[in-house]
Amino acid sequence: MLCRQLNTTNSEALWFVFAGQPVKFSLTEFYGVTRLDCSPLLAERELAAATTHVEGSAPYLYSLIGRTLGS
Amino acid sequence: MTVKELLRRLKSEPAMASWRKFRLALVVSVDGILLSRTHPVKASPEVVEMVKDVEFFLRYPWGRHAFHRMLRMVKVGSYIEDTSSLVGKLKQSSLAVHGFSLSIQLFAFKTIPMLLTLLHNGDEKETFLDQTIPCLPKCKTYHTSNIMSLEKQIYVSSPSFISLCCTFFLLLIPSSIIYIF
């Protein structure tokens, strides 16, 4: 399937060829098979705040797995 | 920290606090399944940091994120320099796919249902929601020749479908018009 891709200018979708017919795989089809939440991503700033720990505090991993820094 | 290691902890520590267990399971599902990237699959610091706020974590559009990650690795296009490099790429026996690669497979089965006839137990209807799956069928890779022959079958079947449509259409046209033709 992946070796049968068409080179398209659309960067948001994959196009394949099967039995002479083009097949499109975009976010819509992805949602169709997985039913995962595909709503727009958050703004960069909001995301950065949620994905990084505050300077000076320990990363959340340590409290999650119950270890202290350096152990 | 690898996802495997997290899974081992989840299994080996039944007395783990529920908040911790839940969050670790979330990290495992997202980093291990949806966004899998490196090998061995590791928990990414960003995802771990996000799981601090479970509400936020659950609201996050993981679907879109996983799709974009997959597209970045899978999509042909910007990586093609010239024909020989493309040929070289196509000659590889395997390809690393980041993100939720299973979705492509599911999509293939959905759009080309005849692929299921190549599967050993393609007609089984049990899903993971059924509690009594006797055993999971072994993952089987498709032989290219099988796919090619299937493709030919479809090729053969589609023209007949078109002619069927044409006949049906002609039947709808009043006979006088057909006479003119």
CSV table of C-alpha atoms in Angstrom, one decimal:
chain,number,residue,atom,x,y,z
A,1,MET,CA,0.0,0.0,0.0
A,2,LEU,CA,2.7,2.4,1.0
A,3,CYS,CA,4.7,1.6,-2.1
A,4,ARG,CA,1.8,2.5,-4.3
A,5,GLN,CA,1.6,6.1,-3.4
A,6,LEU,CA,1.0,8.9,-5.7
A,7,ASN,CA,3.0,12.0,-5.5
A,8,THR,CA,0.6,14.8,-4.9
A,9,THR,CA,0.8,18.4,-3.8
A,10,ASN,CA,-1.7,17.9,-1.1
A,11,SER,CA,0.4,17.6,2.1
A,12,GLU,CA,-2.6,16.6,4.2
A,13,ALA,CA,-3.5,13.3,2.5
A,14,LEU,CA,-2.0,10.1,1.2
A,15,TRP,CA,-3.0,8.8,-2.2
A,16,PHE,CA,-2.6,5.2,-3.2
A,17,VAL,CA,-3.4,3.3,-6.4
A,18,PHE,CA,-5.2,0.0,-6.2
A,19,ALA,CA,-6.6,-1.9,-9.2
A,20,GLY,CA,-6.2,1.2,-11.3
A,21,GLN,CA,-8.2,3.4,-9.0
A,22,PRO,CA,-6.8,6.1,-6.7
A,23,VAL,CA,-7.6,5.8,-3.0
A,24,LYS,CA,-7.4,8.7,-0.7
A,25,PHE,CA,-6.3,8.5,3.0
A,26,SER,CA,-6.7,11.7,4.8
A,27,LEU,CA,-7.7,12.8,8.3
A,28,THR,CA,-11.3,12.1,7.4
A,29,GLU,CA,-10.6,8.5,6.5
A,30,PHE,CA,-8.3,8.2,9.5
A,31,TYR,CA,-11.2,9.3,11.8
A,32,GLY,CA,-13.5,6.9,9.9
A,33,VAL,CA,-11.4,3.9,11.0
A,34,THR,CA,-10.1,5.0,14.3
A,35,ARG,CA,-12.8,7.3,15.7
A,36,LEU,CA,-10.0,9.2,17.6
A,37,ASP,CA,-10.4,12.8,18.4
A,38,CYS,CA,-9.2,14.8,15.4
A,39,SER,CA,-10.2,18.3,16.3
A,40,PRO,CA,-7.7,21.1,15.6
A,41,LEU,CA,-4.6,21.2,17.7
A,42,LEU,CA,-4.1,23.7,20.4
A,43,ALA,CA,-2.2,26.9,20.1
A,44,GLU,CA,1.6,26.5,20.4
A,45,ARG,CA,1.8,28.5,23.6
A,46,GLU,CA,-0.9,26.6,25.4
A,47,LEU,CA,0.7,23.4,24.4
A,48,ALA,CA,4.1,24.4,25.5
A,49,ALA,CA,2.8,25.3,28.9
A,50,ALA,CA,1.3,21.8,29.3
A,51,THR,CA,4.2,19.8,27.9
A,52,THR,CA,7.1,21.4,29.8
A,53,HIS,CA,7.7,21.5,33.5
A,54,VAL,CA,8.3,24.8,35.3
A,55,GLU,CA,11.9,25.8,35.6
A,56,GLY,CA,13.3,24.6,38.8
A,57,SER,CA,10.7,22.0,39.5
A,58,ALA,CA,11.3,18.3,38.9
A,59,PRO,CA,9.9,16.7,35.7
A,60,TYR,CA,6.5,15.0,36.4
A,61,LEU,CA,8.0,11.6,35.5
A,62,TYR,CA,9.7,11.5,38.8
A,63,SER,CA,6.6,11.9,40.8
A,64,LEU,CA,4.8,9.6,38.5
A,65,ILE,CA,7.1,6.7,38.9
A,66,GLY,CA,8.0,7.6,42.5
A,67,ARG,CA,11.6,8.4,42.2
A,68,THR,CA,13.6,11.4,43.1
A,69,LEU,CA,15.9,13.4,40.9
A,70,GLY,CA,19.2,11.7,40.5
A,71,SER,CA,18.2,8.2,41.7
B,1,MET,CA,12.1,5.3,30.3
B,2,THR,CA,10.8,2.7,27.9
B,3,VAL,CA,7.1,1.8,27.6
B,4,LYS,CA,8.0,-1.8,28.2
B,5,GLU,CA,9.5,-0.8,31.6
B,6,LEU,CA,6.3,1.1,32.4
B,7,LEU,CA,4.2,-1.9,31.5
B,8,ARG,CA,6.3,-4.2,33.7
B,9,ARG,CA,5.8,-1.8,36.6
B,10,LEU,CA,2.0,-1.7,36.0
B,11,LYS,CA,1.9,-5.5,36.0
B,12,SER,CA,4.2,-6.1,38.9
B,13,GLU,CA,2.8,-3.6,41.3
B,14,PRO,CA,-0.9,-4.4,41.9
B,15,ALA,CA,-0.9,-2.1,45.0
B,16,MET,CA,0.0,1.0,43.0
B,17,ALA,CA,-2.0,4.0,43.8
B,18,SER,CA,-4.9,4.4,41.4
B,19,TRP,CA,-4.0,7.9,40.2
B,20,ARG,CA,-0.5,6.7,39.3
B,21,LYS,CA,-1.8,3.5,37.7
B,22,PHE,CA,-4.3,5.5,35.5
B,23,ARG,CA,-1.7,8.0,34.4
B,24,LEU,CA,0.9,5.4,33.6
B,25,ALA,CA,-1.7,3.5,31.5
B,26,LEU,CA,-2.5,6.7,29.6
B,27,VAL,CA,1.1,7.3,28.9
B,28,VAL,CA,1.5,3.7,27.7
B,29,SER,CA,-1.5,3.9,25.4
B,30,VAL,CA,-0.5,7.2,23.8
B,31,ASP,CA,3.2,6.8,23.6
B,32,GLY,CA,3.2,3.1,23.0
B,33,ILE,CA,0.4,2.8,20.5
B,34,LEU,CA,-0.7,6.2,19.0
B,35,LEU,CA,2.6,8.0,18.7
B,36,SER,CA,5.1,5.2,18.7
B,37,ARG,CA,8.3,6.6,17.4
B,38,THR,CA,11.7,5.3,18.4
B,39,HIS,CA,12.7,1.7,19.0
B,40,PRO,CA,12.4,0.7,21.8
B,41,VAL,CA,9.3,2.8,22.3
B,42,LYS,CA,9.9,5.3,25.0
B,43,ALA,CA,7.7,7.5,27.1
B,44,SER,CA,8.2,11.1,25.8
B,45,PRO,CA,8.8,13.8,28.4
B,46,GLU,CA,6.0,16.0,26.8
B,47,VAL,CA,3.4,13.3,27.1
B,48,VAL,CA,4.4,12.5,30.7
B,49,GLU,CA,4.2,16.2,31.6
B,50,MET,CA,0.8,16.5,30.0
B,51,VAL,CA,-0.7,13.6,32.0
B,52,LYS,CA,-0.3,15.7,35.1
B,53,ASP,CA,-3.6,17.3,34.1
B,54,VAL,CA,-5.7,14.3,33.2
B,55,GLU,CA,-8.7,16.4,32.1
B,56,PHE,CA,-6.5,18.3,29.6
B,57,PHE,CA,-4.8,15.1,28.5
B,58,LEU,CA,-8.1,13.5,27.7
B,59,ARG,CA,-9.4,16.5,25.8
B,60,TYR,CA,-6.3,16.7,23.7
B,61,PRO,CA,-6.9,15.7,20.0
B,62,TRP,CA,-4.6,12.7,19.9
B,63,GLY,CA,-6.1,11.5,16.7
B,64,ARG,CA,-4.9,14.4,14.7
B,65,HIS,CA,-1.6,14.4,16.4
B,66,ALA,CA,-1.0,10.7,15.5
B,67,PHE,CA,-2.2,11.2,12.0
B,68,HIS,CA,0.2,14.0,11.4
B,69,ARG,CA,3.1,12.1,12.9
B,70,MET,CA,2.3,9.2,10.6
B,71,LEU,CA,2.0,11.3,7.5
B,72,ARG,CA,5.4,12.9,8.2
B,73,MET,CA,7.1,9.5,8.0
B,74,VAL,CA,5.0,7.8,5.4
B,75,LYS,CA,4.3,10.4,2.8
B,76,VAL,CA,6.3,10.2,-0.3
B,77,GLY,CA,7.1,13.5,-1.9
B,78,SER,CA,9.5,16.0,-0.4
B,79,TYR,CA,12.0,13.1,0.2
B,80,ILE,CA,12.3,12.2,-3.4
B,81,GLU,CA,15.5,13.6,-4.8
B,82,ASP,CA,15.7,11.7,-8.1
B,83,THR,CA,14.4,8.6,-9.7
B,84,SER,CA,17.3,6.4,-8.5
B,85,SER,CA,16.8,7.4,-4.9
B,86,LEU,CA,13.1,6.6,-5.2
B,87,VAL,CA,13.9,3.2,-6.7
B,88,GLY,CA,16.3,2.6,-3.8
B,89,LYS,CA,13.7,3.5,-1.3
B,90,LEU,CA,11.1,1.2,-2.9
B,91,LYS,CA,13.6,-1.6,-2.8
B,92,GLN,CA,13.8,-1.6,1.0
B,93,SER,CA,12.2,-4.6,2.5
B,94,SER,CA,10.7,-2.6,5.4
B,95,LEU,CA,9.8,0.9,6.4
B,96,ALA,CA,9.6,2.5,9.8
B,97,VAL,CA,6.3,4.2,10.4
B,98,HIS,CA,5.7,6.5,13.2
B,99,GLY,CA,2.4,7.1,14.7
B,100,PHE,CA,-0.6,4.9,14.5
B,101,SER,CA,0.3,2.7,11.6
B,102,LEU,CA,-2.5,0.2,12.2
B,103,SER,CA,-4.9,2.7,10.9
B,104,ILE,CA,-3.6,2.3,7.4
B,105,GLN,CA,-4.1,-1.4,7.6
B,106,LEU,CA,-7.6,-1.0,8.9
B,107,PHE,CA,-8.4,1.5,6.2
B,108,ALA,CA,-7.1,-0.9,3.5
B,109,PHE,CA,-9.5,-3.6,4.8
B,110,LYS,CA,-12.3,-1.2,4.9
B,111,THR,CA,-11.9,0.1,1.3
B,112,ILE,CA,-10.8,-3.1,-0.2
B,113,PRO,CA,-12.9,-5.8,1.5
B,114,MET,CA,-11.6,-8.4,-0.9
B,115,LEU,CA,-8.3,-8.2,1.0
B,116,LEU,CA,-10.0,-10.2,3.8
B,117,THR,CA,-10.3,-13.2,1.5
B,118,LEU,CA,-6.5,-13.5,1.6
B,119,LEU,CA,-6.6,-13.5,5.4
B,120,HIS,CA,-6.5,-16.9,7.1
B,121,ASN,CA,-9.5,-16.1,9.4
B,122,GLY,CA,-10.9,-13.2,7.4
B,123,ASP,CA,-14.4,-14.2,8.0
B,124,GLU,CA,-14.2,-14.2,11.8
B,125,LYS,CA,-16.5,-11.6,13.4
B,126,GLU,CA,-15.1,-11.5,16.9
B,127,THR,CA,-13.7,-8.2,18.1
B,128,PHE,CA,-11.8,-7.2,21.2
B,129,LEU,CA,-15.1,-6.2,22.8
B,130,ASP,CA,-16.1,-9.9,22.8
B,131,GLN,CA,-14.7,-11.4,25.9
B,132,THR,CA,-14.2,-14.9,24.4
B,133,ILE,CA,-11.6,-14.7,21.8
B,134,PRO,CA,-10.2,-18.2,21.8
B,135,CYS,CA,-6.9,-17.1,20.4
B,136,LEU,CA,-5.7,-14.3,18.3
B,137,PRO,CA,-4.8,-15.3,14.7
B,138,LYS,CA,-1.2,-14.9,13.8
B,139,CYS,CA,-0.3,-11.8,12.0
B,140,LYS,CA,0.3,-12.7,8.4
B,141,THR,CA,2.0,-10.7,5.8
B,142,TYR,CA,0.7,-10.5,2.3
B,143,HIS,CA,2.6,-11.9,-0.5
B,144,THR,CA,2.9,-9.4,-3.3
B,145,SER,CA,1.8,-12.0,-5.9
B,146,ASN,CA,-1.5,-12.5,-3.9
B,147,ILE,CA,-2.2,-8.8,-3.9
B,148,MET,CA,-1.4,-8.6,-7.6
B,149,SER,CA,-3.8,-11.4,-8.5
B,150,LEU,CA,-6.5,-9.9,-6.3
B,151,GLU,CA,-6.0,-6.6,-8.1
B,152,LYS,CA,-6.4,-8.4,-11.4
B,153,GLN,CA,-9.7,-9.9,-10.2
B,154,ILE,CA,-11.0,-6.5,-9.4
B,155,TYR,CA,-9.7,-5.2,-12.7
B,156,VAL,CA,-11.7,-7.9,-14.5
B,157,SER,CA,-14.8,-7.4,-12.4
B,158,SER,CA,-15.1,-3.6,-12.7
B,159,PRO,CA,-15.5,-3.3,-16.5
B,160,SER,CA,-18.4,-5.8,-16.3
B,161,PHE,CA,-19.9,-3.6,-13.6
B,162,ILE,CA,-19.7,-0.6,-16.0
B,163,SER,CA,-21.3,-2.5,-18.8
B,164,LEU,CA,-24.1,-3.6,-16.4
B,165,CYS,CA,-24.7,0.1,-15.6
B,166,CYS,CA,-24.7,1.0,-19.3
B,167,THR,CA,-27.3,-1.6,-20.1
B,168,PHE,CA,-29.4,-0.5,-17.2
B,169,PHE,CA,-29.1,3.1,-18.4
B,170,LEU,CA,-30.1,2.1,-22.0
B,171,LEU,CA,-33.1,0.4,-20.7
B,172,LEU,CA,-34.2,3.7,-19.1
B,173,ILE,CA,-33.9,5.6,-22.4
B,174,PRO,CA,-37.1,5.5,-24.5
B,175,SER,CA,-36.8,3.2,-27.5
B,176,SER,CA,-37.3,6.1,-30.0
B,177,ILE,CA,-34.1,7.7,-28.9
B,178,ILE,CA,-32.2,4.5,-29.1
B,179,TYR,CA,-33.4,4.3,-32.7
B,180,ILE,CA,-31.8,7.6,-33.5
B,181,PHE,CA,-28.5,6.4,-32.2
